[in-house]
Short mmCIF file of C-alpha atoms in Angstrom, two decimals:
data_model
loop_
_atom_site.label_atom_id
_atom_site.label_comp_id
_atom_site.label_asym_id
_atom_site.label_seq_id
_atom_site.Cartn_x
_atom_site.Cartn_y
_atom_site.Cartn_z
CA UNK N 274 -37.20 -22.35 130.92
CA UNK N 275 -40.32 -21.68 128.80
CA UNK N 276 -43.60 -23.43 129.35
CA UNK N 277 -44.48 -25.91 126.67
CA UNK N 278 -47.48 -23.82 125.66
CA UNK N 279 -45.25 -20.75 125.22
CA UNK N 280 -42.67 -22.72 123.32
CA UNK N 281 -45.09 -24.41 120.89
CA UNK N 282 -46.83 -21.14 120.28
CA UNK N 283 -43.51 -19.51 119.34
CA UNK N 284 -42.56 -22.41 117.10
CA UNK N 285 -45.75 -22.12 115.13
CA UNK N 286 -45.34 -18.37 114.63
CA UNK N 287 -44.12 -17.71 111.12
CA UNK N 288 -42.58 -21.19 110.82
CA UNK N 289 -39.72 -20.45 113.26
CA UNK N 290 -39.04 -20.29 116.98
CA UNK N 291 -39.51 -16.62 117.86
CA UNK N 292 -36.22 -14.81 118.34
CA UNK N 293 -34.09 -17.88 118.03
CA UNK N 294 -34.32 -18.60 114.32
CA UNK N 295 -34.98 -22.35 114.60
CA UNK N 296 -36.95 -23.89 111.66
CA UNK N 297 -39.95 -25.94 112.64
CA UNK N 298 -38.74 -28.83 110.53
CA UNK N 299 -36.95 -29.91 107.33
CA UNK N 300 -38.72 -29.84 104.03
CA UNK N 301 -39.82 -33.19 102.72
CA UNK N 302 -39.42 -35.07 106.02
CA UNK N 303 -42.17 -36.44 108.23
CA UNK N 304 -43.16 -34.74 111.38
CA UNK N 305 -41.17 -35.75 114.49
CA UNK N 306 -42.50 -38.17 117.11
CA UNK N 307 -40.66 -36.31 119.80
CA UNK N 308 -39.41 -32.74 120.12
CA UNK N 309 -36.83 -31.93 122.78
CA UNK N 310 -35.02 -28.82 123.96
CA UNK N 311 -31.51 -29.13 125.38
CA UNK N 312 -29.59 -26.18 126.78
CA UNK N 313 -25.89 -26.00 127.67
CA UNK N 314 -25.22 -23.58 130.55
CA UNK N 315 -22.88 -22.85 133.46
CA UNK N 316 -24.24 -23.82 136.84
CA UNK N 317 -23.20 -24.69 140.46
CA UNK N 318 -24.36 -27.95 141.96
CA UNK N 319 -23.74 -29.69 145.38
CA UNK N 320 -21.49 -32.65 144.76
CA UNK N 321 -19.38 -32.93 147.89
CA UNK N 322 -20.02 -31.63 151.41
CA UNK N 323 -19.43 -27.91 151.69
CA UNK N 324 -19.45 -25.44 148.87
CA UNK N 325 -21.26 -26.18 145.58
CA UNK N 326 -19.17 -26.96 142.52
CA UNK N 327 -19.05 -24.84 139.38
CA UNK N 328 -19.90 -26.96 136.38
CA UNK N 329 -21.04 -26.92 132.80
CA UNK N 330 -24.27 -28.91 132.27
CA UNK N 331 -27.06 -29.86 129.97
CA UNK N 332 -30.65 -29.21 131.04
CA UNK N 333 -33.66 -30.12 128.91
CA UNK N 334 -37.38 -30.73 128.52
CA UNK N 335 -39.83 -32.50 126.24
CA UNK N 336 -41.77 -30.16 124.09
CA UNK N 337 -43.86 -32.75 122.24
CA UNK N 338 -44.26 -36.51 122.45
CA UNK N 339 -43.49 -39.09 125.12
CA UNK N 340 -42.51 -37.52 128.44
CA UNK N 341 -40.24 -40.40 129.16
CA UNK N 342 -37.95 -39.44 126.23
CA UNK N 343 -36.05 -37.30 128.70
CA UNK N 344 -35.60 -37.78 132.40
CA UNK N 345 -33.36 -36.11 134.97
CA UNK N 346 -30.19 -37.85 136.03
CA UNK N 347 -28.12 -37.51 139.19
CA UNK N 348 -25.52 -34.90 140.09
CA UNK N 349 -24.36 -32.63 137.28
CA UNK N 350 -24.90 -35.06 134.43
CA UNK N 351 -27.12 -34.21 131.50
CA UNK N 352 -30.63 -35.75 131.40
CA UNK N 353 -30.95 -39.34 130.19
CA UNK N 354 -32.45 -39.50 126.78
CA UNK N 355 -34.58 -42.51 125.81
CA UNK N 356 -35.43 -43.02 122.11
CA UNK N 357 -37.23 -45.84 120.26
CA UNK N 358 -35.88 -47.37 117.13
CA UNK N 359 -37.68 -46.03 114.10
CA UNK N 360 -39.04 -42.85 115.74
CA UNK N 361 -38.20 -39.42 114.40
CA UNK N 362 -36.59 -37.04 116.85
CA UNK N 363 -36.13 -33.24 116.67
CA UNK N 364 -33.78 -31.61 119.21
CA UNK N 365 -33.33 -27.83 119.64
CA UNK N 366 -29.89 -27.17 121.17
CA UNK N 367 -29.22 -23.74 122.72
CA UNK N 368 -25.75 -22.70 123.79
CA UNK N 369 -25.70 -20.51 126.93
CA UNK N 370 -22.02 -21.10 127.63
CA UNK N 371 -19.44 -18.34 127.05
CA UNK N 372 -17.68 -20.51 124.52
CA UNK N 373 -18.57 -22.47 121.35
CA UNK N 374 -20.07 -25.95 121.57
CA UNK N 375 -22.03 -28.62 119.63
CA UNK N 376 -23.49 -31.98 120.61
CA UNK N 377 -22.29 -35.30 119.20
CA UNK N 378 -24.62 -38.35 119.58
CA UNK N 379 -21.94 -40.91 120.24
CA UNK N 380 -22.56 -44.24 118.57
CA UNK N 381 -25.87 -43.12 117.05
CA UNK N 382 -25.90 -43.34 113.22
CA UNK N 383 -27.27 -40.03 111.93
CA UNK N 384 -26.89 -37.83 108.86
CA UNK N 385 -23.66 -35.78 108.51
CA UNK N 386 -25.43 -32.54 109.48
CA UNK N 387 -26.65 -34.06 112.79
CA UNK N 388 -23.41 -35.79 113.90
CA UNK N 389 -21.90 -32.87 115.80
CA UNK N 390 -18.79 -32.19 113.68
CA UNK N 391 -16.60 -29.38 115.16
CA UNK N 392 -17.13 -27.20 112.13
CA UNK N 393 -20.84 -26.94 113.16
CA UNK N 394 -20.02 -25.60 116.65
CA UNK N 395 -22.24 -22.68 117.55
CA UNK N 396 -21.17 -19.51 119.26
CA UNK N 397 -22.44 -18.36 122.70
CA UNK N 398 -26.13 -17.48 122.45
CA UNK N 399 -26.52 -19.53 119.25
CA UNK N 400 -28.69 -22.51 118.46
CA UNK N 401 -28.72 -25.67 116.33
CA UNK N 402 -31.44 -27.91 115.07
CA UNK N 403 -31.06 -31.71 115.01
CA UNK N 404 -33.55 -33.93 113.33
CA UNK N 405 -33.06 -37.66 112.59
CA UNK N 406 -34.71 -41.00 112.55
CA UNK N 407 -33.33 -43.44 115.17
CA UNK N 408 -31.78 -46.33 113.24
CA UNK N 409 -29.66 -47.97 115.91
CA UNK N 410 -30.68 -51.15 117.62
CA UNK N 411 -31.56 -51.30 121.29
CA UNK N 412 -28.53 -50.41 123.33
CA UNK N 413 -26.69 -47.96 125.59
CA UNK N 414 -25.24 -44.83 123.90
CA UNK N 415 -24.25 -41.38 125.05
CA UNK N 416 -24.08 -37.72 123.99
CA UNK N 417 -21.40 -35.11 124.71
CA UNK N 418 -19.95 -31.90 123.22
CA UNK N 419 -17.52 -31.93 120.28
CA UNK N 420 -16.02 -28.52 119.76
CA UNK N 421 -12.34 -28.90 118.72
CA UNK N 422 -9.84 -28.08 121.43
CA UNK N 423 -12.47 -27.75 124.22
CA UNK N 424 -14.15 -31.20 124.23
CA UNK N 425 -12.15 -32.42 127.17
CA UNK N 426 -12.76 -29.35 129.28
CA UNK N 427 -16.47 -29.32 128.60
CA UNK N 428 -16.95 -33.04 129.30
CA UNK N 429 -14.84 -32.89 132.42
CA UNK N 430 -16.98 -30.08 133.79
CA UNK N 431 -20.20 -32.00 133.33
CA UNK N 432 -21.43 -32.06 129.75
CA UNK N 433 -22.28 -35.71 129.07
CA UNK N 434 -25.34 -37.88 129.39
CA UNK N 435 -26.56 -41.39 128.68
CA UNK N 436 -28.76 -42.19 125.67
CA UNK N 437 -30.82 -45.35 125.64
CA UNK N 438 -32.39 -46.90 122.46
CA UNK N 439 -35.21 -49.41 122.90
CA UNK N 440 -37.14 -51.56 120.46
CA UNK N 441 -40.09 -54.00 120.76
CA UNK N 442 -38.02 -57.11 120.35
CA UNK N 443 -36.41 -56.58 123.81
CA UNK N 444 -39.76 -57.54 125.44
CA UNK N 445 -39.30 -61.11 124.14
CA UNK N 446 -35.78 -61.51 125.45
CA UNK N 447 -36.40 -61.98 129.16
CA UNK N 448 -34.38 -58.93 130.17
CA UNK N 449 -34.85 -57.15 133.51
CA UNK N 450 -36.81 -53.93 133.16
CA UNK N 451 -38.12 -51.01 135.10
CA UNK N 452 -36.52 -50.68 138.57
CA UNK N 453 -34.34 -53.63 137.77
CA UNK N 454 -32.43 -51.77 135.05
CA UNK N 455 -29.63 -49.73 136.59
CA UNK N 456 -27.52 -47.07 134.73
CA UNK N 457 -24.00 -46.54 135.97
CA UNK N 458 -22.09 -43.57 134.44
CA UNK N 459 -18.55 -43.78 135.68
CA UNK N 460 -16.17 -40.72 135.74
CA UNK N 461 -12.93 -39.97 137.54
CA UNK N 462 -12.38 -36.47 138.86
CA UNK N 463 -9.97 -34.54 141.07
CA UNK N 464 -11.27 -31.89 143.35
CA UNK N 465 -9.38 -28.99 145.03
CA UNK N 466 -10.09 -26.34 147.52
CA UNK N 467 -13.65 -25.11 147.68
CA UNK N 468 -14.82 -28.23 145.84
CA UNK N 469 -13.41 -26.89 142.60
CA UNK N 470 -12.95 -29.34 139.72
CA UNK N 471 -9.27 -29.47 138.80
CA UNK N 472 -8.69 -30.04 135.13
CA UNK N 473 -5.24 -29.65 133.68
CA UNK N 474 -2.35 -29.02 136.13
CA UNK N 475 0.71 -29.83 134.06
CA UNK N 476 1.82 -30.82 130.62
CA UNK N 477 1.63 -34.50 131.59
CA UNK N 478 -2.15 -34.14 131.48
CA UNK N 479 -1.91 -33.46 127.73
CA UNK N 480 0.18 -36.58 127.26
CA UNK N 481 -1.48 -39.13 129.51
CA UNK N 482 -4.90 -37.53 129.52
CA UNK N 483 -6.53 -36.00 132.59
CA UNK N 484 -6.79 -38.68 135.32
CA UNK N 485 -8.64 -38.17 138.57
CA UNK N 486 -8.16 -39.83 141.91
CA UNK N 487 -11.82 -40.09 142.90
CA UNK N 488 -14.67 -41.86 140.99
CA UNK N 489 -18.14 -40.46 140.61
CA UNK N 490 -21.09 -42.64 139.56
CA UNK N 491 -24.07 -40.94 138.05
CA UNK N 492 -22.61 -37.61 139.05
CA UNK N 493 -22.18 -38.51 142.69
CA UNK N 494 -19.15 -39.55 144.88
CA UNK N 495 -19.27 -42.59 147.17
CA UNK N 496 -21.94 -44.39 145.11
CA UNK N 497 -23.99 -46.99 146.98
CA UNK N 498 -27.08 -48.96 145.85
CA UNK N 499 -29.57 -51.17 147.61
CA UNK N 500 -30.58 -54.01 145.32
CA UNK N 501 -33.10 -56.80 145.69
CA UNK N 502 -32.08 -60.49 145.44
CA UNK N 503 -32.94 -60.83 141.82
CA UNK N 504 -31.49 -60.21 138.31
CA UNK N 505 -30.60 -56.66 137.19
CA UNK N 506 -29.58 -55.23 133.85
CA UNK N 507 -26.63 -52.89 134.56
CA UNK N 508 -25.92 -50.35 131.84
CA UNK N 509 -22.29 -49.16 132.43
CA UNK N 510 -20.86 -46.14 130.62
CA UNK N 511 -17.26 -44.95 130.97
CA UNK N 512 -17.69 -41.16 130.60
CA UNK N 513 -14.22 -40.30 131.75
CA UNK N 514 -11.81 -38.17 129.76
CA UNK N 515 -8.93 -40.66 129.61
CA UNK N 516 -9.23 -43.34 132.31
CA UNK N 517 -9.51 -47.01 131.42
CA UNK N 518 -11.18 -49.23 133.97
CA UNK N 519 -10.71 -52.91 134.83
CA UNK N 520 -14.12 -53.64 136.31
CA UNK N 521 -14.57 -56.57 138.63
CA UNK N 522 -16.73 -57.74 141.57
CA UNK N 523 -15.06 -57.73 144.96
CA UNK N 524 -16.18 -61.29 145.66
CA UNK N 525 -14.58 -62.62 142.51
CA UNK N 526 -17.80 -63.63 140.67
CA UNK N 527 -17.68 -63.04 136.86
CA UNK N 528 -19.51 -60.29 135.15
CA UNK N 529 -22.02 -61.65 132.61
CA UNK N 530 -22.04 -59.41 129.52
CA UNK N 531 -25.13 -59.19 127.25
CA UNK N 532 -24.31 -56.07 125.26
CA UNK N 533 -21.42 -53.76 124.29
CA UNK N 534 -21.10 -50.30 122.63
CA UNK N 535 -23.61 -50.60 119.80
CA UNK N 536 -26.27 -53.01 121.01
CA UNK N 537 -26.96 -56.42 122.47
CA UNK N 538 -24.79 -59.32 121.78
CA UNK N 539 -26.14 -62.07 119.59
CA UNK N 540 -26.70 -65.67 120.83
CA UNK N 541 -23.27 -66.72 119.49
CA UNK N 542 -21.40 -64.21 121.69
CA UNK N 543 -23.53 -63.89 124.83
CA UNK N 544 -24.46 -63.99 127.58
CA UNK N 545 -20.69 -64.24 128.15
CA UNK N 546 -18.94 -64.38 131.59
CA UNK N 547 -15.76 -62.32 132.05
CA UNK N 548 -13.47 -62.43 135.08
CA UNK N 549 -13.17 -58.67 134.64
CA UNK N 550 -14.04 -56.13 131.92
CA UNK N 551 -11.77 -53.55 130.35
CA UNK N 552 -13.66 -50.39 129.58
CA UNK N 553 -12.05 -47.48 127.81
CA UNK N 554 -13.39 -43.91 127.53
CA UNK N 555 -16.93 -43.88 126.06
CA UNK N 556 -17.05 -47.69 125.85
CA UNK N 557 -20.28 -49.22 127.19
CA UNK N 558 -21.22 -52.59 128.48
CA UNK N 559 -24.52 -54.12 129.59
CA UNK N 560 -24.13 -56.69 132.40
CA UNK N 561 -26.72 -59.16 133.63
CA UNK N 562 -26.18 -59.53 137.38
CA UNK N 563 -28.19 -61.93 139.53
CA UNK N 564 -27.87 -60.53 143.06
CA UNK N 565 -30.08 -63.44 144.23
CA UNK N 566 -27.00 -65.69 143.99
CA UNK N 567 -25.53 -63.82 146.94
CA UNK N 568 -26.46 -64.02 150.68
CA UNK N 569 -29.21 -61.63 151.81
CA UNK N 570 -27.76 -58.55 153.46
CA UNK N 571 -24.28 -59.01 152.02
CA UNK N 572 -22.39 -55.95 150.80
CA UNK N 573 -20.12 -56.18 147.76
CA UNK N 574 -18.30 -53.66 145.62
CA UNK N 575 -17.67 -53.00 141.98
CA UNK N 576 -13.99 -52.09 141.67
CA UNK N 577 -11.40 -51.19 139.09
CA UNK N 578 -8.52 -53.55 139.57
CA UNK N 579 -4.84 -52.69 139.06
CA UNK N 580 -3.38 -53.32 135.65
CA UNK N 581 -0.39 -52.39 133.46
CA UNK N 582 -0.32 -51.72 129.71
CA UNK N 583 3.30 -52.83 129.14
CA UNK N 584 6.73 -51.27 129.70
CA UNK N 585 5.41 -48.05 131.06
CA UNK N 586 3.67 -45.07 129.41
CA UNK N 587 6.83 -43.94 127.59
CA UNK N 588 9.02 -45.73 125.17
CA UNK N 589 12.77 -45.50 125.42
CA UNK N 590 13.06 -42.22 123.58
CA UNK N 591 12.00 -39.90 126.39
CA UNK N 592 13.55 -41.48 129.42
CA UNK N 593 15.50 -38.99 131.51
CA UNK N 594 14.73 -36.18 129.01
CA UNK N 595 13.31 -34.05 131.77
CA UNK N 596 15.66 -35.09 134.57
CA UNK N 597 16.90 -32.34 136.83
CA UNK N 598 13.89 -30.10 136.24
CA UNK N 599 10.66 -29.61 138.03
CA UNK N 600 7.01 -29.35 137.06
CA UNK N 601 4.36 -27.04 138.58
CA UNK N 602 1.51 -28.92 140.15
CA UNK N 603 -1.67 -27.86 141.87
CA UNK N 604 0.18 -27.48 145.18
CA UNK N 605 3.42 -25.91 143.92
CA UNK N 606 6.69 -27.08 142.45
CA UNK N 607 6.94 -30.84 142.04
CA UNK N 608 10.09 -32.81 141.60
CA UNK N 609 13.73 -32.13 141.06
CA UNK N 610 16.43 -34.47 139.93
CA UNK N 611 15.35 -37.31 142.16
CA UNK N 612 11.75 -37.47 140.76
CA UNK N 613 12.70 -37.07 137.13
CA UNK N 614 15.87 -39.11 137.13
CA UNK N 615 14.09 -42.50 136.68
CA UNK N 616 12.78 -41.56 133.29
CA UNK N 617 9.28 -40.60 132.25
CA UNK N 618 8.04 -44.13 132.20
CA UNK N 619 8.82 -44.81 135.81
CA UNK N 620 7.60 -41.36 136.81
CA UNK N 621 4.18 -41.85 135.28
CA UNK N 622 3.84 -45.40 136.54
CA UNK N 623 4.76 -44.59 140.09
CA UNK N 624 2.05 -42.22 141.06
CA UNK N 625 4.41 -39.30 141.68
CA UNK N 626 2.44 -37.11 139.33
CA UNK N 627 -0.89 -37.83 140.85
CA UNK N 628 -3.43 -40.47 139.74
CA UNK N 629 -2.21 -43.26 137.53
CA UNK N 630 -3.65 -45.10 134.60
CA UNK N 631 -4.24 -48.62 135.91
CA UNK N 632 -4.31 -47.95 139.64
CA UNK N 633 -6.88 -49.78 141.79
CA UNK N 634 -10.00 -47.72 142.47
CA UNK N 635 -13.41 -48.31 144.19
CA UNK N 636 -16.36 -47.70 141.88
CA UNK N 637 -19.64 -48.45 143.85
CA UNK N 638 -21.03 -50.52 146.69
CA UNK N 639 -24.10 -52.70 146.51
CA UNK N 640 -26.13 -54.04 149.47
CA UNK N 641 -28.42 -56.98 148.82
CA UNK N 642 -31.84 -56.75 150.61
CA UNK N 643 -32.84 -59.37 153.11
CA UNK N 644 -35.61 -60.93 151.02
CA UNK N 645 -36.47 -64.21 149.39
CA UNK N 646 -34.55 -64.44 146.08
CA UNK N 647 -36.60 -64.12 142.85
CA UNK N 648 -35.50 -66.16 139.87
CA UNK N 649 -35.24 -64.31 136.63
CA UNK N 650 -36.43 -65.38 133.17
CA UNK N 651 -34.00 -67.07 130.81
CA UNK N 652 -32.43 -64.52 128.45
CA UNK N 653 -32.84 -65.09 124.77
CA UNK N 654 -30.47 -62.97 122.73
CA UNK N 655 -31.01 -62.51 118.93
CA UNK N 656 -29.61 -64.92 116.36
CA UNK N 657 -26.29 -63.98 114.72
CA UNK N 658 -26.25 -62.43 111.28
CA UNK N 659 -23.45 -63.24 108.71
CA UNK N 660 -21.06 -60.49 107.78
CA UNK N 661 -20.29 -59.68 104.16
CA UNK N 662 -16.72 -60.19 102.91
CA UNK N 663 -14.84 -56.85 102.86
CA UNK N 664 -13.24 -55.83 99.51
CA UNK N 665 -11.90 -52.46 100.63
CA UNK N 666 -9.16 -51.84 103.25
CA UNK N 667 -7.96 -48.86 105.18
CA UNK N 668 -4.88 -48.71 107.46
CA UNK N 669 -4.20 -46.10 110.10
CA UNK N 670 -1.01 -45.94 112.16
CA UNK N 671 -1.37 -44.37 115.63
CA UNK N 672 1.51 -42.35 116.95
CA UNK N 673 2.25 -40.08 119.87
CA UNK N 674 5.41 -38.06 119.79
CA UNK N 675 6.55 -34.49 120.74
CA UNK N 676 3.46 -34.28 123.01
CA UNK N 677 0.95 -34.71 120.13
CA UNK N 678 -0.91 -37.71 118.69
CA UNK N 679 -1.25 -38.29 114.95
CA UNK N 680 -3.07 -40.61 112.55
CA UNK N 681 -0.88 -41.67 109.65
CA UNK N 682 1.34 -38.73 110.66
CA UNK N 683 -1.53 -36.30 110.21
CA UNK N 684 -3.48 -34.22 112.66
CA UNK N 685 -6.77 -32.35 112.54
CA UNK N 686 -6.56 -29.26 110.38
CA UNK N 687 -8.09 -26.28 112.17
CA UNK N 688 -7.67 -24.11 109.01
CA UNK N 689 -9.62 -26.59 106.90
CA UNK N 690 -11.90 -28.66 109.11
CA UNK N 691 -13.27 -30.49 106.05
CA UNK N 692 -9.81 -31.76 104.94
CA UNK N 693 -9.81 -35.43 103.79
CA UNK N 694 -6.84 -37.38 102.38
CA UNK N 695 -7.21 -39.82 99.50
CA UNK N 696 -6.79 -42.80 101.95
CA UNK N 697 -9.62 -41.44 104.12
CA UNK N 698 -12.32 -41.95 101.49
CA UNK N 699 -14.66 -44.98 102.04
CA UNK N 700 -17.17 -46.51 99.64
CA UNK N 701 -20.75 -45.89 100.67
CA UNK N 702 -22.68 -49.12 101.38
CA UNK N 703 -19.64 -51.40 100.91
CA UNK N 704 -17.97 -53.47 103.68
CA UNK N 705 -14.62 -52.00 104.78
CA UNK N 706 -11.79 -53.54 106.81
CA UNK N 707 -10.06 -50.79 108.84
CA UNK N 708 -6.86 -51.64 110.65
CA UNK N 709 -5.39 -49.49 113.46
CA UNK N 710 -1.77 -50.12 114.28
CA UNK N 711 -0.35 -48.69 117.52
CA UNK N 712 3.37 -49.09 116.88
CA UNK N 713 4.68 -45.68 115.83
CA UNK N 714 5.94 -42.99 118.27
CA UNK N 715 7.94 -42.25 121.29
CA UNK N 716 5.13 -42.81 123.83
CA UNK N 717 3.95 -46.29 124.77
CA UNK N 718 0.21 -45.92 125.49
CA UNK N 719 -3.23 -47.35 124.61
CA UNK N 720 -5.58 -45.38 122.37
CA UNK N 721 -9.40 -45.83 122.41
CA UNK N 722 -10.23 -45.29 118.77
CA UNK N 723 -13.77 -44.08 117.89
CA UNK N 724 -15.34 -43.91 114.39
CA UNK N 725 -18.29 -41.65 113.89
CA UNK N 726 -21.34 -42.58 111.82
CA UNK N 727 -20.80 -46.36 111.74
CA UNK N 728 -20.92 -49.43 113.89
CA UNK N 729 -18.24 -52.11 113.47
CA UNK N 730 -17.25 -55.61 114.46
CA UNK N 731 -13.68 -56.42 115.68
CA UNK N 732 -12.34 -59.02 113.36
CA UNK N 733 -8.87 -59.59 114.78
CA UNK N 734 -6.48 -58.35 117.39
CA UNK N 735 -2.78 -59.03 116.78
CA UNK N 736 0.30 -58.21 118.80
CA UNK N 737 1.44 -58.47 122.44
CA UNK N 738 -1.79 -57.65 124.27
CA UNK N 739 -0.83 -56.96 127.94
CA UNK N 740 -1.40 -60.02 130.08
CA UNK N 741 -3.16 -58.02 132.80
CA UNK N 742 -5.93 -56.87 130.46
CA UNK N 743 -6.32 -59.60 127.86
CA UNK N 744 -9.09 -61.66 129.52
CA UNK N 745 -11.32 -58.57 129.85
CA UNK N 746 -11.36 -57.36 126.26
CA UNK N 747 -14.92 -57.42 124.83
CA UNK N 748 -14.25 -58.07 121.13
CA UNK N 749 -17.55 -59.65 120.36
CA UNK N 750 -20.67 -57.78 119.23
CA UNK N 751 -20.99 -54.40 117.47
CA UNK N 752 -18.95 -51.51 118.72
CA UNK N 753 -18.00 -47.95 117.92
CA UNK N 754 -14.95 -47.53 120.10
CA UNK N 755 -12.02 -49.94 120.42
CA UNK N 756 -9.02 -50.02 122.70
CA UNK N 757 -5.73 -50.46 120.80
CA UNK N 758 -2.84 -51.25 123.11
CA UNK N 759 0.86 -50.56 122.45
CA UNK N 760 2.24 -52.64 119.60
CA UNK N 761 -1.18 -54.03 118.71
CA UNK N 762 -2.91 -54.22 115.34
CA UNK N 763 -6.70 -54.24 115.56
CA UNK N 764 -8.88 -54.76 112.48
CA UNK N 765 -12.56 -53.79 112.47
CA UNK N 766 -15.17 -54.31 109.78
CA UNK N 767 -17.87 -51.70 109.01
CA UNK N 768 -20.30 -50.61 106.33
CA UNK N 769 -20.74 -46.85 105.92
CA UNK N 770 -24.50 -46.21 105.47
CA UNK N 771 -24.63 -42.44 105.74
CA UNK N 772 -23.01 -40.30 102.99
CA UNK N 773 -20.85 -37.36 103.88
CA UNK N 774 -17.98 -36.20 106.18
CA UNK N 775 -17.46 -37.90 109.51
CA UNK N 776 -14.69 -38.11 112.11
CA UNK N 777 -12.45 -40.80 113.57
CA UNK N 778 -10.23 -40.07 116.52
CA UNK N 779 -8.70 -41.18 119.73
CA UNK N 780 -11.19 -40.81 122.48
CA UNK N 781 -8.70 -39.94 125.13
CA UNK N 782 -10.09 -36.35 125.04
CA UNK N 783 -6.81 -34.68 125.65
CA UNK N 784 -5.32 -36.55 122.68
CA UNK N 785 -8.43 -35.62 120.58
CA UNK N 786 -8.22 -31.96 121.56
CA UNK N 787 -4.48 -32.03 120.72
CA UNK N 788 -5.27 -33.00 117.15
CA UNK N 789 -5.25 -36.86 117.15
CA UNK N 790 -8.42 -36.64 115.03
CA UNK N 791 -9.22 -36.79 111.34
CA UNK N 792 -12.09 -36.79 108.84
CA UNK N 793 -13.15 -39.53 106.51
CA UNK N 794 -15.71 -39.22 103.73
CA UNK N 795 -18.26 -41.91 102.73
CA UNK N 796 -19.45 -41.61 99.14
#
């Protein structure tokens, strides 16, 4: 890593960064308030006892501006970025991997050139300049790679980080701050001999998504936190490739939600108690937890409870299709007629292929200090704002058949990564109602749908929502990712504010990499 003095000196030389070809800035735009450098590189880090684990990771530094704009996080995760609404940020990204990559600022509304579209992926040794003004409200966001076909692999091996946006209005809301604000980045992983991360083992990983049997929090296994008997603001991010969590406290107390994907709830929707919270890949939730309501010295756990998404992961069309065969797993040949004979749905739901979607899992333990409880301030969330009436509608049918997902029977076009169909053109600055229908295909599974470049509100959810998840769906507030369960129709309302080409896709990363992703154009 360069020193800041060396780096700034090189930036000023001839208007570019010496040897790297990075421009100092963009013509006609104001100077940045913060300049950051982020590098993607291979590394080895200690995660479990014994040998270090080979990972991909982001490292970074602040070149100019607030030093708290970037701080190190635990384990192999990228540094936590902290921006302020209204400030201008410049980020120099350098790719030291042996494969192409690009960064997507998930949930952050930025110009087309800064959104991390796969067509902008840079080769090994290359670099990319991001520069944008932070427009999002206070909230919990994230960043991760977005090269087509390799996003799942790169995220699984460590390339993800939390991004926090703050604004002055938060100081008047009575929210916990400083040491009483706790980030929890949740990921499931599977580890093999020599502490090696095991990614894909079999074709089922492409269909169900890669599911691990162990949960890491903030890049560490067996997460445990000592908390004081007072109120905390928990920022929870699901950074898993495919796993959906049903988060609950072990003592049965509700989780009090104050924020979702794209900012804090308004006073009409929160603080809101949930018996449990359903959190799909890249969804976020902010929870207000008063540990002073528990006995001093008590230990409790945050867990993911068991759930089911319906009749099994497969519809009737594939049952028994693979009976009599075997599949190669990490430890050798798996199966035979007995394992496959029950049909694919039963096979995937029974744990015979490894970790399941919906299985019970421990997340983290919390021990409350033996101190006098401290009462927190009352929380005052912002007042609700009316939504405009949408006059433009888009409908997308989600399907998964023949081991590939599709959107309106289309997949991402690698030969023309700018391809847009007529029904994927949205009016700039106009309210749009976008409906996702998960009722077409041979495979019966949920899809976490993410739309780049916008924030949206969930207007309605129709269909047979599985009973074991319904009470934990957070459909209030602004979001950028929504879980759509089998046979559901979910309608969201949005207003495109940035012109250009953006993406929408399933955020099960194995589905995304397999082509369940498309462009839309706002103009």
